[in-house]
Coordinates of C-alpha atoms in Angstrom, one line a residue:
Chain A
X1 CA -12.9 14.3 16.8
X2 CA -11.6 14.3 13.3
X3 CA -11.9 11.5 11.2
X4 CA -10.3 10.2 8.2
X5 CA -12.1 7.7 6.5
X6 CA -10.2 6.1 3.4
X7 CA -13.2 5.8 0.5
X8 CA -10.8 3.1 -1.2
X9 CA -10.5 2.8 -5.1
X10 CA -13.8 2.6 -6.7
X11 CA -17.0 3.2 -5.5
X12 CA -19.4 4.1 -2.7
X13 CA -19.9 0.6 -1.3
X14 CA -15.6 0.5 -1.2
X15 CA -15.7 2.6 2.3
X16 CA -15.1 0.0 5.6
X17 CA -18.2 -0.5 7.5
X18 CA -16.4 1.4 9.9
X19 CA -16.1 4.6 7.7
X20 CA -19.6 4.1 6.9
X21 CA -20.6 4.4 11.0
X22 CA -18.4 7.5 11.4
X23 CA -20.0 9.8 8.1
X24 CA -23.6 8.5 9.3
X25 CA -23.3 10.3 12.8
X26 CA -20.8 12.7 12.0
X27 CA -21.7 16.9 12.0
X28 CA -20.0 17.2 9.1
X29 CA -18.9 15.4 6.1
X30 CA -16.0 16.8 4.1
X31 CA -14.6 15.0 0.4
X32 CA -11.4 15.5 -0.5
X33 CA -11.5 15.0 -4.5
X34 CA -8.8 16.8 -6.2
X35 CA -5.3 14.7 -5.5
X36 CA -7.9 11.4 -6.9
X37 CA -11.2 10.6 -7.7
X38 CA -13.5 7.6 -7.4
X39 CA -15.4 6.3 -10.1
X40 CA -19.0 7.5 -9.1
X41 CA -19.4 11.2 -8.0
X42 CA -20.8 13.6 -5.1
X43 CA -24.3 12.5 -5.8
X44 CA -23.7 8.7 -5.8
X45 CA -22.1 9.5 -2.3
X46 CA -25.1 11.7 -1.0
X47 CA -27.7 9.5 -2.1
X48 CA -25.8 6.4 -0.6
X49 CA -24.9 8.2 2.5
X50 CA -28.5 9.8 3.3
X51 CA -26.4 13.7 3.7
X52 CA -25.1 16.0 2.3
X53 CA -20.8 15.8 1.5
X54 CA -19.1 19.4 0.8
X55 CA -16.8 19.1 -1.6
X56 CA -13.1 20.2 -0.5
X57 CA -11.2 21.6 -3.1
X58 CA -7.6 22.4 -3.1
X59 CA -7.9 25.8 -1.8
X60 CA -10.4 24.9 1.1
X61 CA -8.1 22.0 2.7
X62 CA -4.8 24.3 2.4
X63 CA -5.7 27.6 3.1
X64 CA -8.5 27.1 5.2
X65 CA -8.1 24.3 7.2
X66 CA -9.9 25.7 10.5
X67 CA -13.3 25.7 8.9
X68 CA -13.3 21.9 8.3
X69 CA -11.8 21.7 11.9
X70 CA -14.3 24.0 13.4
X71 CA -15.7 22.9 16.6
X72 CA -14.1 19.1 16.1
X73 CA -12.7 19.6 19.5
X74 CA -16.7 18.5 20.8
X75 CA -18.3 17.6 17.6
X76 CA -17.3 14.6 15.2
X77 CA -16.1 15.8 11.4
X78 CA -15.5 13.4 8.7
X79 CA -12.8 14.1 6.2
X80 CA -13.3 11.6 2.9
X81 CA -10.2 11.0 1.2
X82 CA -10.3 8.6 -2.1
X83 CA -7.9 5.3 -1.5
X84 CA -6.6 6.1 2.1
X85 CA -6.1 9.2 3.9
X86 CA -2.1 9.2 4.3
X87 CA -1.5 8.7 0.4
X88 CA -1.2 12.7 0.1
X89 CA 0.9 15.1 1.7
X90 CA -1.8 17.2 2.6
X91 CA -3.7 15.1 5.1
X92 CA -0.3 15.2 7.4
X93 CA -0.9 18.9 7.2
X94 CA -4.5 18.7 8.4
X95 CA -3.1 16.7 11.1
X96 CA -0.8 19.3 12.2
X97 CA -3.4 21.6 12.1
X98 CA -5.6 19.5 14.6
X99 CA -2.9 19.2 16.9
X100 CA -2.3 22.2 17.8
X101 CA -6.2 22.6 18.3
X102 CA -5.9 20.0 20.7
X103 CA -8.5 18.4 18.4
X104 CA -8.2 14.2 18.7
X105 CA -7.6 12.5 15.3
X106 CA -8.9 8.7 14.3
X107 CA -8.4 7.4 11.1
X108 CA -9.5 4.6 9.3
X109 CA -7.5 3.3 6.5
X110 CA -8.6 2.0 3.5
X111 CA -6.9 0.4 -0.4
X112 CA -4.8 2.6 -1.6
X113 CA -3.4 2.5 -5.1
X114 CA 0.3 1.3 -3.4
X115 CA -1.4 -1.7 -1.8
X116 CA -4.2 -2.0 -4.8
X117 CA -1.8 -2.3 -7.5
X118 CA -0.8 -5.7 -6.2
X119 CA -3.9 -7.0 -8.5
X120 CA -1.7 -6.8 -11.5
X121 CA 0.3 -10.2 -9.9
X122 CA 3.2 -8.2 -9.3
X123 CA 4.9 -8.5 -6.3
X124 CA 4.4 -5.3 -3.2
X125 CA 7.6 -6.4 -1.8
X126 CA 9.4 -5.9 -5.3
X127 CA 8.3 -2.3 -5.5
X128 CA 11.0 0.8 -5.2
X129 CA 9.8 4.1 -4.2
X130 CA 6.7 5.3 -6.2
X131 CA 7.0 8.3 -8.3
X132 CA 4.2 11.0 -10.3
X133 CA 4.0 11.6 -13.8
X134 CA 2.4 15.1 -14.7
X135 CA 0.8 16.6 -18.4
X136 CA 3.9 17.7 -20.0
X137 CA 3.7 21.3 -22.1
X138 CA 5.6 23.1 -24.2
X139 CA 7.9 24.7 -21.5
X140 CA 7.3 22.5 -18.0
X141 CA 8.8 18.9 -18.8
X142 CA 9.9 17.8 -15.2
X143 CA 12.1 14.8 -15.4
X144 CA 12.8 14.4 -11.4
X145 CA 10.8 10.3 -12.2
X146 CA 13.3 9.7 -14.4
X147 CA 16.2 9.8 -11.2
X148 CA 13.9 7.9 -8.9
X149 CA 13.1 5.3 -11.8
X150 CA 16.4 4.5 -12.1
X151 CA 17.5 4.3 -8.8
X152 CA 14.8 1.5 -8.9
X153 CA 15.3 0.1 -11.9
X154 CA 19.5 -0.1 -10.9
X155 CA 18.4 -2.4 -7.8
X156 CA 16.3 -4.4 -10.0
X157 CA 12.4 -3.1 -8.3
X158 CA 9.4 -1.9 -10.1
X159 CA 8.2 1.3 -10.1
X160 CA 4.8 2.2 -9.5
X161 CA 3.8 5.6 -12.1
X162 CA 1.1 7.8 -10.7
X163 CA -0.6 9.7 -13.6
X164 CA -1.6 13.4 -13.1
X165 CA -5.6 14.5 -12.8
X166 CA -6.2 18.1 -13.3
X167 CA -9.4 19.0 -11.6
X168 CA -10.6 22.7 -11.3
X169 CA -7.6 23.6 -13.2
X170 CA -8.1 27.4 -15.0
X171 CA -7.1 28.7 -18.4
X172 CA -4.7 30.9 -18.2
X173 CA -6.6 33.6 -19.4
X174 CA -9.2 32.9 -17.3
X175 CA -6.7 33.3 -14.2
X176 CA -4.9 36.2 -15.7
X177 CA -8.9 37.8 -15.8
X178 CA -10.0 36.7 -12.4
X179 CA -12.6 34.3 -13.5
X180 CA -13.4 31.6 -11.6
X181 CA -14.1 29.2 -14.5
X182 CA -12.8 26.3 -14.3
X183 CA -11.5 23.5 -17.8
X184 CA -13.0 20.3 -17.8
X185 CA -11.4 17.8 -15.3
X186 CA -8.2 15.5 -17.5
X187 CA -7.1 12.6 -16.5
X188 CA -3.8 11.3 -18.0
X189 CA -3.6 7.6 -19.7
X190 CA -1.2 5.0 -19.9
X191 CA -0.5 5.9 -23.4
X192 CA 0.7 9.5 -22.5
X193 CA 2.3 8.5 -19.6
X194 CA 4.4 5.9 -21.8
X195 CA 5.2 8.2 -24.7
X196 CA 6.1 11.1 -21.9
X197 CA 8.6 8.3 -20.5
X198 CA 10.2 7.5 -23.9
X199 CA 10.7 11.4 -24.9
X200 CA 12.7 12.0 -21.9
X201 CA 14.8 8.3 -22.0
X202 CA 15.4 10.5 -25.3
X203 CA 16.8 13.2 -24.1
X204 CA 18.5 11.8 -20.7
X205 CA 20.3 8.8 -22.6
X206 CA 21.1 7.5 -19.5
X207 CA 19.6 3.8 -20.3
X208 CA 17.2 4.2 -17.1
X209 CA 14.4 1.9 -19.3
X210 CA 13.8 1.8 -22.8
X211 CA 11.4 1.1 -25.7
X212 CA 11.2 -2.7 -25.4
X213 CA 11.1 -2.3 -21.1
X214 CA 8.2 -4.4 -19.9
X215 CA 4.9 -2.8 -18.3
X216 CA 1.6 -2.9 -17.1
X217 CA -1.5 -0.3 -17.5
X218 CA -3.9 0.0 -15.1
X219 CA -7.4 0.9 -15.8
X220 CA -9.8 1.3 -13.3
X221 CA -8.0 -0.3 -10.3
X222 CA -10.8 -2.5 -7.7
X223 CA -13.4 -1.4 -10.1
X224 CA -15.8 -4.0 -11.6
X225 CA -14.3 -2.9 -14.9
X226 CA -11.0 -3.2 -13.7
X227 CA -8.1 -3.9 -16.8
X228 CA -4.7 -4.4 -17.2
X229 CA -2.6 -4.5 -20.2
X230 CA 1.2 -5.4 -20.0
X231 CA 3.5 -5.3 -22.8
X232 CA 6.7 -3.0 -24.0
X233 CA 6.6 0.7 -23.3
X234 CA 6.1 1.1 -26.8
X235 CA 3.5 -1.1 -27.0
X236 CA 1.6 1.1 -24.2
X237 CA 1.7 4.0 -26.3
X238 CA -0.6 2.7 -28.3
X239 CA -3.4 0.8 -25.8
X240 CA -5.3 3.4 -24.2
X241 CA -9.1 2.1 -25.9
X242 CA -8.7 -0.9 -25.0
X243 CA -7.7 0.3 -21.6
X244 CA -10.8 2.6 -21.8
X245 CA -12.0 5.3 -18.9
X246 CA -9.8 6.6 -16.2
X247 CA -8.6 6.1 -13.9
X248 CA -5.0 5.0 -15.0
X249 CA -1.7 4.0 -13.5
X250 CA 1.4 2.2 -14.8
X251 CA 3.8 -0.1 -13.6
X252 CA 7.8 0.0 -14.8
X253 CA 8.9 -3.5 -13.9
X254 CA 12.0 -4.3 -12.1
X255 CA 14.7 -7.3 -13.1
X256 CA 13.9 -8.9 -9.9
X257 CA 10.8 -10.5 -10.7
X258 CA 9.7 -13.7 -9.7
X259 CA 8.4 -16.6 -12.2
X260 CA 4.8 -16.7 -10.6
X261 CA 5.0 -12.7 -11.7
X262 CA 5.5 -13.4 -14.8
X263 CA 3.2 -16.2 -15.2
X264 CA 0.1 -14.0 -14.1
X265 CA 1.1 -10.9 -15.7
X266 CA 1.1 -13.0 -19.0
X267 CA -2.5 -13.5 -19.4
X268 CA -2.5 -9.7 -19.9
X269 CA 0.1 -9.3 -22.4
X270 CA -0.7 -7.5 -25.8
X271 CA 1.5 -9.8 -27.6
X272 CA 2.2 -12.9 -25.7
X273 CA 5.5 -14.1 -27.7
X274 CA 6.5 -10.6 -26.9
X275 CA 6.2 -10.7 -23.3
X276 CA 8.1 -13.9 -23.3
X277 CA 11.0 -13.0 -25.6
X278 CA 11.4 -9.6 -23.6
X279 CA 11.2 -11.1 -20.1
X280 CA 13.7 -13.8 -20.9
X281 CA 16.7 -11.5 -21.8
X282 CA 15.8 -8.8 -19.0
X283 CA 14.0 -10.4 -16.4
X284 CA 14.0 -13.1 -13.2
X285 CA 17.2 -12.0 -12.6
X286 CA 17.6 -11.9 -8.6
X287 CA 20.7 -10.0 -8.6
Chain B
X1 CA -16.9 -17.3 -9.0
X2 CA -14.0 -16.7 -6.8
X3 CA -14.0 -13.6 -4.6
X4 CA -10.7 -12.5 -2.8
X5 CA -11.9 -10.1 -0.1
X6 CA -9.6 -8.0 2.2
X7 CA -10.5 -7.7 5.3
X8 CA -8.2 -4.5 6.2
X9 CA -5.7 -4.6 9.5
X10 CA -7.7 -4.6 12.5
X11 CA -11.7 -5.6 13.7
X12 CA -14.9 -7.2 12.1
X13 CA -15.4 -3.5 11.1
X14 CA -13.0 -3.0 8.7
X15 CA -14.6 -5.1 5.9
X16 CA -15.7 -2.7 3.0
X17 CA -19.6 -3.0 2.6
X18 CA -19.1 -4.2 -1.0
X19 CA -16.6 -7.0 0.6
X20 CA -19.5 -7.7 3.7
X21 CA -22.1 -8.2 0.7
X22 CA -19.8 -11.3 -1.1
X23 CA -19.6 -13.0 2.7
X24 CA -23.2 -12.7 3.2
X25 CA -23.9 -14.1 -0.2
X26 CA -21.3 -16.5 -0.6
X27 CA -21.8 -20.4 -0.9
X28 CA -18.7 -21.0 1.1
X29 CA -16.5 -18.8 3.5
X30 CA -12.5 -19.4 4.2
X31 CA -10.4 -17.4 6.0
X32 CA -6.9 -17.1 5.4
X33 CA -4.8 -16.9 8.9
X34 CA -1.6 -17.8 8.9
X35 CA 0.2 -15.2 6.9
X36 CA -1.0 -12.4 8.9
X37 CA -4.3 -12.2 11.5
X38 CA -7.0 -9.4 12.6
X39 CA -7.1 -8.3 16.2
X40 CA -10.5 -10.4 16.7
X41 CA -10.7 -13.9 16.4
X42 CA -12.7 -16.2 13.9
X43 CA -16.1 -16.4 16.3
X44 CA -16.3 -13.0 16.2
X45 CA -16.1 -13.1 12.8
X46 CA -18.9 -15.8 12.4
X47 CA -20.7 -13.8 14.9
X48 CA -20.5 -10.6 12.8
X49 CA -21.4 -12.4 9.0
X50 CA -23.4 -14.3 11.1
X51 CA -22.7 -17.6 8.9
X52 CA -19.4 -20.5 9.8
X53 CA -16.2 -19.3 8.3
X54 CA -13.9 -21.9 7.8
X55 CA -10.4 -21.3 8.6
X56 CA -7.5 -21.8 6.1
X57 CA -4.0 -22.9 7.1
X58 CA -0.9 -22.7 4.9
X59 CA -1.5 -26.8 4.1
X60 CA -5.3 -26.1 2.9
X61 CA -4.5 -23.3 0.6
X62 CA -1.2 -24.3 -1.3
X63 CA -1.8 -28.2 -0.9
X64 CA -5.6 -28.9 -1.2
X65 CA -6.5 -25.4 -3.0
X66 CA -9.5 -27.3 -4.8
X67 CA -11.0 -28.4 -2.3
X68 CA -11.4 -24.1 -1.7
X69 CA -12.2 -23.5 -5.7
X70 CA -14.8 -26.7 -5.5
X71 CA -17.6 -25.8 -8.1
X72 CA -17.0 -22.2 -8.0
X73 CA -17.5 -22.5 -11.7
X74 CA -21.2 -21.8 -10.7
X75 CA -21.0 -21.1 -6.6
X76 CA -19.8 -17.9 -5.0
X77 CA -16.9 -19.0 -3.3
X78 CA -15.1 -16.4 -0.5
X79 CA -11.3 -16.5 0.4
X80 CA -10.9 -13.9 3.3
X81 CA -7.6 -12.1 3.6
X82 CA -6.4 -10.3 6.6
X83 CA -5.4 -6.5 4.9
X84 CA -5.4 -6.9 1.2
X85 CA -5.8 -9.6 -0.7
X86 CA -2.5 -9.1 -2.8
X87 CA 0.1 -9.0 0.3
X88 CA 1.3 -12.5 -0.1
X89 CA 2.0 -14.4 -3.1
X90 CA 0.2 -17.6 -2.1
X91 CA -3.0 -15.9 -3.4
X92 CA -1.2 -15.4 -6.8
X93 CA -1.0 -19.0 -6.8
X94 CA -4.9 -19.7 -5.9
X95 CA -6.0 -17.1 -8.8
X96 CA -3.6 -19.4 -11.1
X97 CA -4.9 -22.3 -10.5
X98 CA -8.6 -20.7 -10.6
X99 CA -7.9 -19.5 -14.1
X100 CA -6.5 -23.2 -14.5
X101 CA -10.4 -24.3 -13.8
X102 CA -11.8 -21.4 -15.7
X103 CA -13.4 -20.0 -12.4
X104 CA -13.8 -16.5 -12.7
X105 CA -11.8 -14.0 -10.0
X106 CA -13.1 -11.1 -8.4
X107 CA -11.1 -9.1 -6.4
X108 CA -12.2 -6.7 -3.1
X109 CA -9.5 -4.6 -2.0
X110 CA -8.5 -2.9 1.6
X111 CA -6.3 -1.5 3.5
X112 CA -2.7 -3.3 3.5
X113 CA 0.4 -2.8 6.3
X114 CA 2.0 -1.5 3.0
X115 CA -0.6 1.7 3.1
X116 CA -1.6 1.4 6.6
X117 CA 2.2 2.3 7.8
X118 CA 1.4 5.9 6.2
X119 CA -0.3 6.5 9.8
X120 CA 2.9 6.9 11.4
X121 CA 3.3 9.7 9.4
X122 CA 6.1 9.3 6.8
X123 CA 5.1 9.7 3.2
X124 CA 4.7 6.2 1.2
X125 CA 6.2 7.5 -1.9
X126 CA 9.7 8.0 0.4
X127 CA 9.2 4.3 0.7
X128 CA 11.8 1.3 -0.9
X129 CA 11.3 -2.3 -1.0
X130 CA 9.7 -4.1 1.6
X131 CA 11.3 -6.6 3.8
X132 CA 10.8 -9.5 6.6
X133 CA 12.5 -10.5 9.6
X134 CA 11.9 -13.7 10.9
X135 CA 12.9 -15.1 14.2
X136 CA 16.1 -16.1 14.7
X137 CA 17.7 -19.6 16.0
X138 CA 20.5 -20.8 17.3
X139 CA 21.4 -21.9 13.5
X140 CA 19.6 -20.3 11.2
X141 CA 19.8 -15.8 11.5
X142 CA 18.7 -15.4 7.8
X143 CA 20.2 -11.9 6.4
X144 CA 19.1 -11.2 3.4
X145 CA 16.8 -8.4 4.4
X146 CA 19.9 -6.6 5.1
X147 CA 21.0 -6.3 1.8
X148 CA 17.9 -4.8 0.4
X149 CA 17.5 -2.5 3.4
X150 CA 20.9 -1.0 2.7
X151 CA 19.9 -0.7 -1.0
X152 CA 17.2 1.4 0.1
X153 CA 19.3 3.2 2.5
X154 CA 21.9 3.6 -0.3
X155 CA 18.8 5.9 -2.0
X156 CA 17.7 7.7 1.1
X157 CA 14.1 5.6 1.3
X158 CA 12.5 4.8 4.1
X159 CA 12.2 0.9 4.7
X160 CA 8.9 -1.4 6.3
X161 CA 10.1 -4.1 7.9
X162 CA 7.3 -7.0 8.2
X163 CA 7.8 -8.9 11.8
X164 CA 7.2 -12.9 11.5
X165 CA 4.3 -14.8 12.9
X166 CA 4.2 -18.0 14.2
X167 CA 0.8 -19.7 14.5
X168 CA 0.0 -23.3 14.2
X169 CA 4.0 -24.5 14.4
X170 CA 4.8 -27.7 15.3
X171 CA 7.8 -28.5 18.1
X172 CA 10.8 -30.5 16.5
X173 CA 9.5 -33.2 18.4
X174 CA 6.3 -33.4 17.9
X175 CA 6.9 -33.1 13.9
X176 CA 9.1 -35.8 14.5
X177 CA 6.5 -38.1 16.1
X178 CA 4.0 -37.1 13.7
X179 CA 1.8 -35.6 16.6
X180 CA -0.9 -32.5 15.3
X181 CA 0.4 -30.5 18.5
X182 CA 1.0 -27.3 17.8
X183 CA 2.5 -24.5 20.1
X184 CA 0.9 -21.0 21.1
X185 CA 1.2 -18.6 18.4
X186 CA 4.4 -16.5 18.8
X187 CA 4.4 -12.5 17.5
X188 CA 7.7 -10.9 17.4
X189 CA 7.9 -7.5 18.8
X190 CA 9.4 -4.1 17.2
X191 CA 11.6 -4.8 20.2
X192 CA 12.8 -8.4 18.9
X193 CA 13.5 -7.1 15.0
X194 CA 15.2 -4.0 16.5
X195 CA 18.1 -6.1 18.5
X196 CA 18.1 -8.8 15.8
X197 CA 18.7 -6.2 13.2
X198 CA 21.6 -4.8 15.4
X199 CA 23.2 -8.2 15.7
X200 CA 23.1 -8.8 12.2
X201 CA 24.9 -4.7 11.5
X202 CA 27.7 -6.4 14.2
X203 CA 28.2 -9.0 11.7
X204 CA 28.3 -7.9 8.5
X205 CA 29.7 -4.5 9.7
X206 CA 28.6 -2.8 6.2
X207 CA 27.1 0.5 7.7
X208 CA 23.3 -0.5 6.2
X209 CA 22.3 1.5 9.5
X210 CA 23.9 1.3 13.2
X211 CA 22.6 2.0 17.1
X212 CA 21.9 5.7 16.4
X213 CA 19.7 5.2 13.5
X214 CA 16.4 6.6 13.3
X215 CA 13.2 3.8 13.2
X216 CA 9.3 3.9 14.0
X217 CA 7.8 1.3 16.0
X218 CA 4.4 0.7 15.4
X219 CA 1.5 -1.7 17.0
X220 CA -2.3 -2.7 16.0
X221 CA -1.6 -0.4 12.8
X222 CA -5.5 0.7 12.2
X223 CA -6.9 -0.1 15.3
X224 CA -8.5 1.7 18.2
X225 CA -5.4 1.6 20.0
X226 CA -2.8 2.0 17.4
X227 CA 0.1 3.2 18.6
X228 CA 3.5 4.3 17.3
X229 CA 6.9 5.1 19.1
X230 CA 9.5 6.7 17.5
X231 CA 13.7 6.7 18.1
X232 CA 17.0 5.0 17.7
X233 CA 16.8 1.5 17.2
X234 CA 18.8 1.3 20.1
X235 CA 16.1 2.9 21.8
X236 CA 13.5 0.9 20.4
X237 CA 15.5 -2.5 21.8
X238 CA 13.3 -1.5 24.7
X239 CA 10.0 -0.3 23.7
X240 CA 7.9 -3.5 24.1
X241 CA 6.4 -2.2 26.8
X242 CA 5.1 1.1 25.7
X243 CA 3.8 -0.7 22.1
X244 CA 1.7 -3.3 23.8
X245 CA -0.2 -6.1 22.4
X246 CA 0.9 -7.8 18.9
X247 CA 0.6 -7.0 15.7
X248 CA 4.0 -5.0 15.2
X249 CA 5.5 -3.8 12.5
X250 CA 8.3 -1.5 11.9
X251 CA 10.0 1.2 9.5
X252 CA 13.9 2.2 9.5
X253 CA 14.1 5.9 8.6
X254 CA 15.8 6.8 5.2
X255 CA 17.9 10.1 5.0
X256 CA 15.4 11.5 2.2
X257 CA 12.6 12.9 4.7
X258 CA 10.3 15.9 4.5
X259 CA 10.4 18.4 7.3
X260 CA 6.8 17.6 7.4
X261 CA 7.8 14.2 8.6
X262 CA 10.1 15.2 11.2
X263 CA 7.1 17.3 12.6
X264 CA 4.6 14.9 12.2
X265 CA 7.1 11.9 13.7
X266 CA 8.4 14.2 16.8
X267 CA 5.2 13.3 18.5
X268 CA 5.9 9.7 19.0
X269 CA 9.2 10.7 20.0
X270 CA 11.0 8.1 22.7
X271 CA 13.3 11.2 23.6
X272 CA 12.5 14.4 21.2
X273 CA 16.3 15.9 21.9
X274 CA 18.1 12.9 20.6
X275 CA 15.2 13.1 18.0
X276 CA 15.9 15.9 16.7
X277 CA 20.0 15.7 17.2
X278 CA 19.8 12.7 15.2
X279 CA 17.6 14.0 12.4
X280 CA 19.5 17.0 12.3
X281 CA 22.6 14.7 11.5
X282 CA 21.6 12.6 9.0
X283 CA 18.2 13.1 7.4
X284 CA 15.9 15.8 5.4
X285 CA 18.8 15.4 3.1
X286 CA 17.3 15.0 -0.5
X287 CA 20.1 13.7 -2.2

């Protein structure tokens, strides 16, 4: 059997009971840690597990896929995946896989960052289709959010931001040469999320959001440090200490908010009279 | 201090150990169970945390909320959840009214419908705005789900359509006579939203989705005998059968699907040719 245990948001005593049963007896424990990561690392998980976890990069999970399924037709494998294992397109494809090995497939679910966000006091039901935001450079700006956030933002939703982790990434040099040495792992904050945003409302022009738009960061989401900061898009630009360590997320909100939203989202506002000024012209309008 | 745990979608099991560690601790347990329910019932619960759990209906918690918050200035106080605790806005209001008291709020997160649903197989970020169908009387058919479902439908997203529970309802009649009688609790089936949503197409007759469109049934979501069946919602006006027991939930297919989708969602297939004549017609279409 092949298992896939959601690890949820934030650390090793976040896993179900159930997951727990399934990586003490399993063969083999597989960790999943490049498309998010929890706040404690592969040691924390050994040491709380009792066994050794092999970590499955990018590589391993895609282009190798029948040594993590090897022998699961008879044996149990666990496959750890941070918040819960159908948040990434990948584990479908490990699915696939086991199929047509005939191998049997449980999995147990697990927070995810789609369900998790709800601690901000925003609405789940009020959410549009959630869209990534990735390290801009010089030449690679992809704008496909921008479409998606408007769509949203047109019918009045919020818009749940992912924010890009780059995790075993290689210089370039380093690629061009062969070497397998990896950058240190970056995680993207609010802040450059935020100013990314504005640079391309910029160029697009297309009135999708704008500097005074209301949002909220998310820091450390079902972590005992968990924070959230809401204010303008502008104002995010500029919050990222007192949001602290990763990892981040962002929330674009939607027209069609409801006044208990607003009234809990408040209490994390940067600049209360702010908040209140903005959300009265834009905001708890239904239609 | 005021813990919101979730208790994830399906048996005692699917607590998170950090979650099991606030109930074992806690001065008081409640249990939240009328806005969705586990698979398991309360004594198994009790059984499990081996401690009383005392269960909360919709009066307790937005009538008599202090009664739950009393001195959790200085007790542990538990408020159970079924899935996450962020799901319905009722607990927004309890955290309100906790800050109100200066009680401090802890939140432990797990696994919603809203993340769960990625089990079936379709990718969460192709997913709009959630909706609910209630059960329909003679009088009152409430539409306004279809509205929102043909917004997302407009955008090509995917849509999860929460079915309506009845438990602890009084008759007409036995409101009327002020008599604490309350009827068997009523699930509605993929089967029930499918013709209801039908009805309401014949009505309105504004193309939101029709007969032939595509839909995924699905039943005990993250249990040990979750099961999903895939087809027209014509076809799924007669599924019942195959889904089993309660709790059922169900997603109507947006146009804006991943061939990795259509592979993954085959399997459940009612009828794989009209399946795949009916994706081929009208979805994997990105824009």
């Amino acid at each position: 059997m092949l298992y896939l245990v959601g690890l949820g948001l934030s650390d090793e005593t976040d896993i179900t009971v159930k997951g727990l049963e399934v990586v003490k007896k399993a063969s083999r424990v597989y960790l999943e840690a490049y498309t998010s990561i929890l706040l404690v690392n592969q040691e924390v998980l050994e040491s709380y597990y009792g066994r050794p976890v092999v970590l499955a990069d990018r590589e391993m999970v895609e282009s190798n896929s029948d040594e993590i399924l090897r022998d699961a037709q008879t044996e149990d494998v666990a496959f750890l995946v941070v918040g819960d294992p159908f948040g990434a397109t990948t584990h479908t494809d490990l699915v696939l896989r086991a199929r047509e090995l005939e191998i049997p497939v449980r999995t147990v679910p697990n927070a995810s960052i789609m369900s998790g966000i709800g601690a901000a006091g925003l609405q789940l039901y009020n959410f549009g289709q959630t869209v990534s935001m990735v390290f801009f450079t010089d030449n690679w700006r992809p704008s496909s959010f921008y479409d998606r956030v408007k769509e949203n933002r047109d019918i009045g939703l919020h818009t749940l931001v992912l924010l890009d982790i780059k995790v075993k990434e290689q210089s370039m040099e380093n690629m061009a040469r062969g070497r397998k040495i990896y950058e240190p792992p970056r995680y993207m904050t609010v802040g450059q999320c935020a100013t990314q945003m504005l640079e391309v409302e910029e160029d697009r022009k297309e009135g999708a959001y704008g500097p005074d738009s209301l949002a909220i960061g998310a820091a450390r989401v079902g972590g005992k440090t968990e924070k959230f900061v809401a204010g303008t898009l502008k104002e995010l630009c500029e919050q990222d200490e007192v949001l602290g360590a990763p990892l981040h997320s962002m929330v674009l909100l939607g027209r069609r908010t409801h006044e208990l939203e607003h009234e809990y989202v408040r209490e994390f506002a940067v600049d209360k009279e702010t908040w209140d000024r903005m959300w009265k012209a834009e905001y708890g309008k239904q239609q």
